[in-house]
Amino acid sequence: MGKAKALKDKLYGAAVLKMSFRLRGDEESPAFRFVYPGVLRDLELEDDAVERYIEENREAVEKAARGSTPPLGTR
C-alpha cells in the first residue's frame, strides 16, 4: 500500500485542478462539475480548505495550473 499523501499535497493537487479550470473560465462546465467533487471526496477535502490554500499560495498554484512547475519548497 502506498504512503498517505500529506494534507498540503492533497490541497495543492486539488487547488491546481480547480485553478486550471478557473483560468479557462470553465468552473461551471460539466467536466469541472463532475471531476472536482470526486477529487474532493477521494482526497477527503472540503472546497473551503482548497479556496484558502489557493488564497495563501496563489502564485505557485497559478503557475502550476498554467503548466509550469513551482520551485521546490514552495508547496
N, CA, C and O atoms as CSV, one atom per row, in Angstrom:
chain,resi,resn,atom,element,x,y,z
A,1,MET,N,N,0.838,-1.184,0.000
A,1,MET,CA,C,0.000,0.000,0.000
A,1,MET,C,C,0.879,1.241,0.000
A,1,MET,O,O,1.893,1.269,0.697
A,2,GLY,N,N,0.513,2.277,-0.771
A,2,GLY,CA,C,1.308,3.494,-0.879
A,2,GLY,C,C,1.211,4.360,0.360
A,2,GLY,O,O,0.304,4.215,1.180
A,3,LYS,N,N,2.159,5.254,0.471
A,3,LYS,CA,C,2.190,6.177,1.601
A,3,LYS,C,C,1.061,7.197,1.449
A,3,LYS,O,O,0.808,7.681,0.345
A,4,ALA,N,N,0.390,7.522,2.536
A,4,ALA,CA,C,-0.681,8.514,2.506
A,4,ALA,C,C,-0.110,9.886,2.161
A,4,ALA,O,O,0.969,10.259,2.622
A,5,LYS,N,N,-0.845,10.620,1.352
A,5,LYS,CA,C,-0.404,11.960,0.984
A,5,LYS,C,C,-0.595,12.917,2.146
A,5,LYS,O,O,-1.563,12.814,2.899
A,6,ALA,N,N,0.326,13.837,2.281
A,6,ALA,CA,C,0.216,14.884,3.290
A,6,ALA,C,C,-0.920,15.820,2.884
A,6,ALA,O,O,-1.230,15.965,1.701
A,7,LEU,N,N,-1.531,16.447,3.875
A,7,LEU,CA,C,-2.638,17.358,3.627
A,7,LEU,C,C,-2.249,18.444,2.637
A,7,LEU,O,O,-3.025,18.764,1.735
A,8,LYS,N,N,-1.045,19.023,2.793
A,8,LYS,CA,C,-0.640,20.100,1.880
A,8,LYS,C,C,-0.531,19.594,0.452
A,8,LYS,O,O,-0.820,20.345,-0.479
A,9,ASP,N,N,-0.125,18.348,0.247
A,9,ASP,CA,C,-0.040,17.785,-1.098
A,9,ASP,C,C,-1.428,17.578,-1.696
A,9,ASP,O,O,-1.641,17.818,-2.884
A,10,LYS,N,N,-2.363,17.133,-0.871
A,10,LYS,CA,C,-3.746,16.966,-1.329
A,10,LYS,C,C,-4.333,18.320,-1.716
A,10,LYS,O,O,-4.951,18.463,-2.771
A,11,LEU,N,N,-4.132,19.305,-0.853
A,11,LEU,CA,C,-4.653,20.641,-1.117
A,11,LEU,C,C,-4.034,21.222,-2.387
A,11,LEU,O,O,-4.729,21.831,-3.201
A,12,TYR,N,N,-2.740,21.034,-2.551
A,12,TYR,CA,C,-2.049,21.543,-3.731
A,12,TYR,C,C,-2.650,20.940,-5.003
A,12,TYR,O,O,-2.948,21.663,-5.954
A,13,GLY,N,N,-2.824,19.637,-5.019
A,13,GLY,CA,C,-3.374,18.970,-6.197
A,13,GLY,C,C,-4.776,19.447,-6.535
A,13,GLY,O,O,-5.078,19.730,-7.694
A,14,ALA,N,N,-5.630,19.536,-5.526
A,14,ALA,CA,C,-7.000,19.999,-5.747
A,14,ALA,C,C,-7.013,21.462,-6.178
A,14,ALA,O,O,-7.808,21.849,-7.034
A,15,ALA,N,N,-6.142,22.269,-5.595
A,15,ALA,CA,C,-6.079,23.688,-5.934
A,15,ALA,C,C,-5.617,23.895,-7.372
A,15,ALA,O,O,-6.158,24.746,-8.079
A,16,VAL,N,N,-4.634,23.135,-7.806
A,16,VAL,CA,C,-4.141,23.257,-9.182
A,16,VAL,C,C,-5.229,22.831,-10.162
A,16,VAL,O,O,-5.424,23.478,-11.191
A,17,LEU,N,N,-5.930,21.757,-9.853
A,17,LEU,CA,C,-7.035,21.322,-10.703
A,17,LEU,C,C,-8.083,22.423,-10.818
A,17,LEU,O,O,-8.488,22.793,-11.920
A,18,LYS,N,N,-8.516,22.943,-9.675
A,18,LYS,CA,C,-9.541,23.979,-9.679
A,18,LYS,C,C,-9.068,25.225,-10.420
A,18,LYS,O,O,-9.822,25.817,-11.192
A,19,MET,N,N,-7.822,25.619,-10.185
A,19,MET,CA,C,-7.295,26.812,-10.829
A,19,MET,C,C,-7.176,26.621,-12.339
A,19,MET,O,O,-7.377,27.571,-13.097
A,20,SER,N,N,-6.855,25.417,-12.782
A,20,SER,CA,C,-6.745,25.190,-14.227
A,20,SER,C,C,-8.091,25.425,-14.912
A,20,SER,O,O,-8.140,25.976,-16.011
A,21,PHE,N,N,-9.164,25.016,-14.276
A,21,PHE,CA,C,-10.499,25.286,-14.819
A,21,PHE,C,C,-10.838,26.770,-14.678
A,21,PHE,O,O,-11.406,27.368,-15.593
A,22,ARG,N,N,-10.493,27.360,-13.542
A,22,ARG,CA,C,-10.801,28.775,-13.292
A,22,ARG,C,C,-10.122,29.675,-14.329
A,22,ARG,O,O,-10.745,30.603,-14.846
A,23,LEU,N,N,-8.869,29.408,-14.629
A,23,LEU,CA,C,-8.136,30.243,-15.577
A,23,LEU,C,C,-8.728,30.176,-16.985
A,23,LEU,O,O,-8.582,31.111,-17.771
A,24,ARG,N,N,-9.389,29.077,-17.293
A,24,ARG,CA,C,-10.045,28.943,-18.600
A,24,ARG,C,C,-11.496,29.414,-18.562
A,24,ARG,O,O,-12.174,29.432,-19.590
A,25,GLY,N,N,-11.974,29.796,-17.371
A,25,GLY,CA,C,-13.367,30.211,-17.234
A,25,GLY,C,C,-14.331,29.049,-17.331
A,25,GLY,O,O,-15.469,29.216,-17.769
A,26,ASP,N,N,-13.879,27.858,-16.921
A,26,ASP,CA,C,-14.681,26.638,-17.065
A,26,ASP,C,C,-15.181,26.056,-15.753
A,26,ASP,O,O,-15.506,24.870,-15.703
A,27,GLU,N,N,-15.253,26.845,-14.692
A,27,GLU,CA,C,-15.705,26.283,-13.409
A,27,GLU,C,C,-17.170,25.838,-13.437
A,27,GLU,O,O,-17.588,25.039,-12.599
A,28,GLU,N,N,-17.929,26.335,-14.369
A,28,GLU,CA,C,-19.333,25.928,-14.482
A,28,GLU,C,C,-19.524,24.822,-15.517
A,28,GLU,O,O,-20.652,24.396,-15.765
A,29,SER,N,N,-18.444,24.358,-16.116
A,29,SER,CA,C,-18.548,23.335,-17.158
A,29,SER,C,C,-18.954,21.991,-16.560
A,29,SER,O,O,-18.671,21.717,-15.394
A,30,PRO,N,N,-19.614,21.158,-17.356
A,30,PRO,CA,C,-19.962,19.808,-16.884
A,30,PRO,C,C,-18.728,19.010,-16.458
A,30,PRO,O,O,-18.787,18.244,-15.496
A,31,ALA,N,N,-17.620,19.184,-17.166
A,31,ALA,CA,C,-16.396,18.441,-16.818
A,31,ALA,C,C,-15.937,18.789,-15.406
A,31,ALA,O,O,-15.649,17.898,-14.607
A,32,PHE,N,N,-15.870,20.088,-15.098
A,32,PHE,CA,C,-15.439,20.504,-13.764
A,32,PHE,C,C,-16.432,20.031,-12.707
A,32,PHE,O,O,-16.040,19.514,-11.661
A,33,ARG,N,N,-17.705,20.211,-12.987
A,33,ARG,CA,C,-18.737,19.852,-12.007
A,33,ARG,C,C,-18.804,18.354,-11.769
A,33,ARG,O,O,-19.352,17.920,-10.756
A,34,PHE,N,N,-18.258,17.550,-12.680
A,34,PHE,CA,C,-18.191,16.106,-12.495
A,34,PHE,C,C,-16.902,15.699,-11.790
A,34,PHE,O,O,-16.927,14.903,-10.851
A,35,VAL,N,N,-15.782,16.243,-12.241
A,35,VAL,CA,C,-14.469,15.816,-11.747
A,35,VAL,C,C,-14.152,16.364,-10.356
A,35,VAL,O,O,-13.748,15.612,-9.468
A,36,TYR,N,N,-14.331,17.656,-10.166
A,36,TYR,CA,C,-13.882,18.297,-8.917
A,36,TYR,C,C,-14.534,17.716,-7.660
A,36,TYR,O,O,-13.818,17.429,-6.700
A,37,PRO,N,N,-15.850,17.528,-7.618
A,37,PRO,CA,C,-16.432,16.930,-6.398
A,37,PRO,C,C,-15.877,15.530,-6.099
A,37,PRO,O,O,-15.723,15.153,-4.937
A,38,GLY,N,N,-15.582,14.779,-7.143
A,38,GLY,CA,C,-14.996,13.458,-6.940
A,38,GLY,C,C,-13.593,13.540,-6.363
A,38,GLY,O,O,-13.212,12.726,-5.522
A,39,VAL,N,N,-12.827,14.519,-6.815
A,39,VAL,CA,C,-11.478,14.728,-6.276
A,39,VAL,C,C,-11.568,15.113,-4.802
A,39,VAL,O,O,-10.826,14.587,-3.973
A,40,LEU,N,N,-12.475,16.028,-4.478
A,40,LEU,CA,C,-12.654,16.416,-3.069
A,40,LEU,C,C,-13.010,15.200,-2.222
A,40,LEU,O,O,-12.462,15.003,-1.138
A,41,ARG,N,N,-13.929,14.394,-2.728
A,41,ARG,CA,C,-14.353,13.194,-1.983
A,41,ARG,C,C,-13.183,12.236,-1.799
A,41,ARG,O,O,-12.924,11.774,-0.688
A,42,ASP,N,N,-12.476,11.938,-2.887
A,42,ASP,CA,C,-11.381,10.968,-2.828
A,42,ASP,C,C,-10.238,11.427,-1.934
A,42,ASP,O,O,-9.601,10.613,-1.265
A,43,LEU,N,N,-9.978,12.732,-1.922
A,43,LEU,CA,C,-8.887,13.268,-1.104
A,43,LEU,C,C,-9.352,13.675,0.298
A,43,LEU,O,O,-8.558,14.111,1.132
A,44,GLU,N,N,-10.653,13.522,0.533
A,44,GLU,CA,C,-11.251,13.870,1.825
A,44,GLU,C,C,-10.977,15.329,2.176
A,44,GLU,O,O,-10.487,15.648,3.259
A,45,LEU,N,N,-11.313,16.214,1.215
A,45,LEU,CA,C,-11.118,17.650,1.384
A,45,LEU,C,C,-12.444,18.379,1.265
A,45,LEU,O,O,-13.413,17.857,0.715
A,46,GLU,N,N,-12.466,19.589,1.788
A,46,GLU,CA,C,-13.610,20.489,1.628
A,46,GLU,C,C,-13.194,21.615,0.691
A,46,GLU,O,O,-12.034,22.028,0.682
A,47,ASP,N,N,-14.135,22.105,-0.089
A,47,ASP,CA,C,-13.846,23.186,-1.030
A,47,ASP,C,C,-13.315,24.430,-0.316
A,47,ASP,O,O,-12.432,25.108,-0.842
A,48,ASP,N,N,-13.839,24.739,0.869
A,48,ASP,CA,C,-13.365,25.906,1.610
A,48,ASP,C,C,-11.865,25.822,1.894
A,48,ASP,O,O,-11.154,26.823,1.806
A,49,ALA,N,N,-11.392,24.627,2.233
A,49,ALA,CA,C,-9.962,24.440,2.508
A,49,ALA,C,C,-9.140,24.644,1.232
A,49,ALA,O,O,-8.045,25.205,1.279
A,50,VAL,N,N,-9.664,24.195,0.107
A,50,VAL,CA,C,-8.968,24.375,-1.170
A,50,VAL,C,C,-8.904,25.862,-1.512
A,50,VAL,O,O,-7.864,26.351,-1.953
A,51,GLU,N,N,-10.000,26.576,-1.315
A,51,GLU,CA,C,-10.018,28.016,-1.582
A,51,GLU,C,C,-9.024,28.760,-0.689
A,51,GLU,O,O,-8.335,29.667,-1.156
A,52,ARG,N,N,-8.944,28.388,0.584
A,52,ARG,CA,C,-7.966,29.011,1.482
A,52,ARG,C,C,-6.549,28.739,0.992
A,52,ARG,O,O,-5.696,29.626,1.008
A,53,TYR,N,N,-6.305,27.504,0.557
A,53,TYR,CA,C,-4.980,27.158,0.048
A,53,TYR,C,C,-4.646,28.002,-1.182
A,53,TYR,O,O,-3.524,28.486,-1.325
A,54,ILE,N,N,-5.625,28.173,-2.065
A,54,ILE,CA,C,-5.408,28.999,-3.255
A,54,ILE,C,C,-5.058,30.429,-2.845
A,54,ILE,O,O,-4.113,31.013,-3.375
A,55,GLU,N,N,-5.807,30.987,-1.913
A,55,GLU,CA,C,-5.549,32.359,-1.460
A,55,GLU,C,C,-4.147,32.498,-0.886
A,55,GLU,O,O,-3.467,33.492,-1.140
A,56,GLU,N,N,-3.713,31.511,-0.116
A,56,GLU,CA,C,-2.421,31.581,0.566
A,56,GLU,C,C,-1.236,31.245,-0.349
A,56,GLU,O,O,-0.095,31.584,-0.036
A,57,ASN,N,N,-1.506,30.582,-1.477
A,57,ASN,CA,C,-0.429,30.108,-2.359
A,57,ASN,C,C,-0.727,30.413,-3.820
A,57,ASN,O,O,-0.349,29.652,-4.711
A,58,ARG,N,N,-1.401,31.520,-4.060
A,58,ARG,CA,C,-1.919,31.828,-5.403
A,58,ARG,C,C,-0.849,31.765,-6.494
A,58,ARG,O,O,-1.080,31.170,-7.546
A,59,GLU,N,N,0.292,32.358,-6.263
A,59,GLU,CA,C,1.318,32.406,-7.310
A,59,GLU,C,C,1.760,31.005,-7.734
A,59,GLU,O,O,1.807,30.708,-8.928
A,60,ALA,N,N,2.078,30.154,-6.783
A,60,ALA,CA,C,2.532,28.793,-7.098
A,60,ALA,C,C,1.418,27.974,-7.743
A,60,ALA,O,O,1.671,27.205,-8.670
A,61,VAL,N,N,0.191,28.136,-7.258
A,61,VAL,CA,C,-0.942,27.382,-7.804
A,61,VAL,C,C,-1.213,27.812,-9.243
A,61,VAL,O,O,-1.395,26.964,-10.117
A,62,GLU,N,N,-1.241,29.110,-9.496
A,62,GLU,CA,C,-1.482,29.587,-10.855
A,62,GLU,C,C,-0.372,29.141,-11.797
A,62,GLU,O,O,-0.638,28.738,-12.930
A,63,LYS,N,N,0.846,29.212,-11.341
A,63,LYS,CA,C,1.977,28.800,-12.172
A,63,LYS,C,C,1.856,27.327,-12.548
A,63,LYS,O,O,2.058,26.962,-13.706
A,64,ALA,N,N,1.532,26.490,-11.584
A,64,ALA,CA,C,1.367,25.059,-11.860
A,64,ALA,C,C,0.167,24.811,-12.767
A,64,ALA,O,O,0.229,23.960,-13.655
A,65,ALA,N,N,-0.915,25.538,-12.556
A,65,ALA,CA,C,-2.112,25.361,-13.377
A,65,ALA,C,C,-1.858,25.767,-14.824
A,65,ALA,O,O,-2.491,25.246,-15.741
A,66,ARG,N,N,-0.946,26.684,-15.021
A,66,ARG,CA,C,-0.597,27.125,-16.383
A,66,ARG,C,C,0.402,26.175,-17.036
A,66,ARG,O,O,0.740,26.336,-18.209
A,67,GLY,N,N,0.878,25.179,-16.274
A,67,GLY,CA,C,1.786,24.195,-16.836
A,67,GLY,C,C,3.230,24.373,-16.446
A,67,GLY,O,O,4.105,23.704,-16.997
A,68,SER,N,N,3.501,25.261,-15.508
A,68,SER,CA,C,4.862,25.469,-15.022
A,68,SER,C,C,4.985,24.829,-13.646
A,68,SER,O,O,4.078,24.937,-12.821
A,69,THR,N,N,6.079,24.181,-13.409
A,69,THR,CA,C,6.307,23.551,-12.117
A,69,THR,C,C,6.803,24.583,-11.123
A,69,THR,O,O,7.737,25.325,-11.425
A,70,PRO,N,N,6.192,24.649,-9.924
A,70,PRO,CA,C,6.671,25.604,-8.934
A,70,PRO,C,C,8.041,25.183,-8.403
A,70,PRO,O,O,8.376,23.999,-8.416
A,71,PRO,N,N,8.826,26.143,-7.941
A,71,PRO,CA,C,10.132,25.805,-7.362
A,71,PRO,C,C,9.965,24.887,-6.154
A,71,PRO,O,O,8.966,24.959,-5.438
A,72,LEU,N,N,10.941,24.037,-5.943
A,72,LEU,CA,C,10.896,23.153,-4.778
A,72,LEU,C,C,10.786,23.967,-3.507
A,72,LEU,O,O,11.384,25.035,-3.382
A,73,GLY,N,N,10.013,23.450,-2.564
A,73,GLY,CA,C,9.872,24.103,-1.272
A,73,GLY,C,C,8.799,25.174,-1.235
A,73,GLY,O,O,8.611,25.805,-0.195
A,74,THR,N,N,8.082,25.404,-2.342
A,74,THR,CA,C,7.027,26.415,-2.321
A,74,THR,C,C,5.658,25.803,-2.150
A,74,THR,O,O,4.661,26.522,-2.079
A,75,ARG,N,N,5.594,24.486,-2.082
A,75,ARG,CA,C,4.289,23.847,-1.898
A,75,ARG,C,C,4.033,23.583,-0.459
A,75,ARG,O,O,2.982,23.048,-0.108
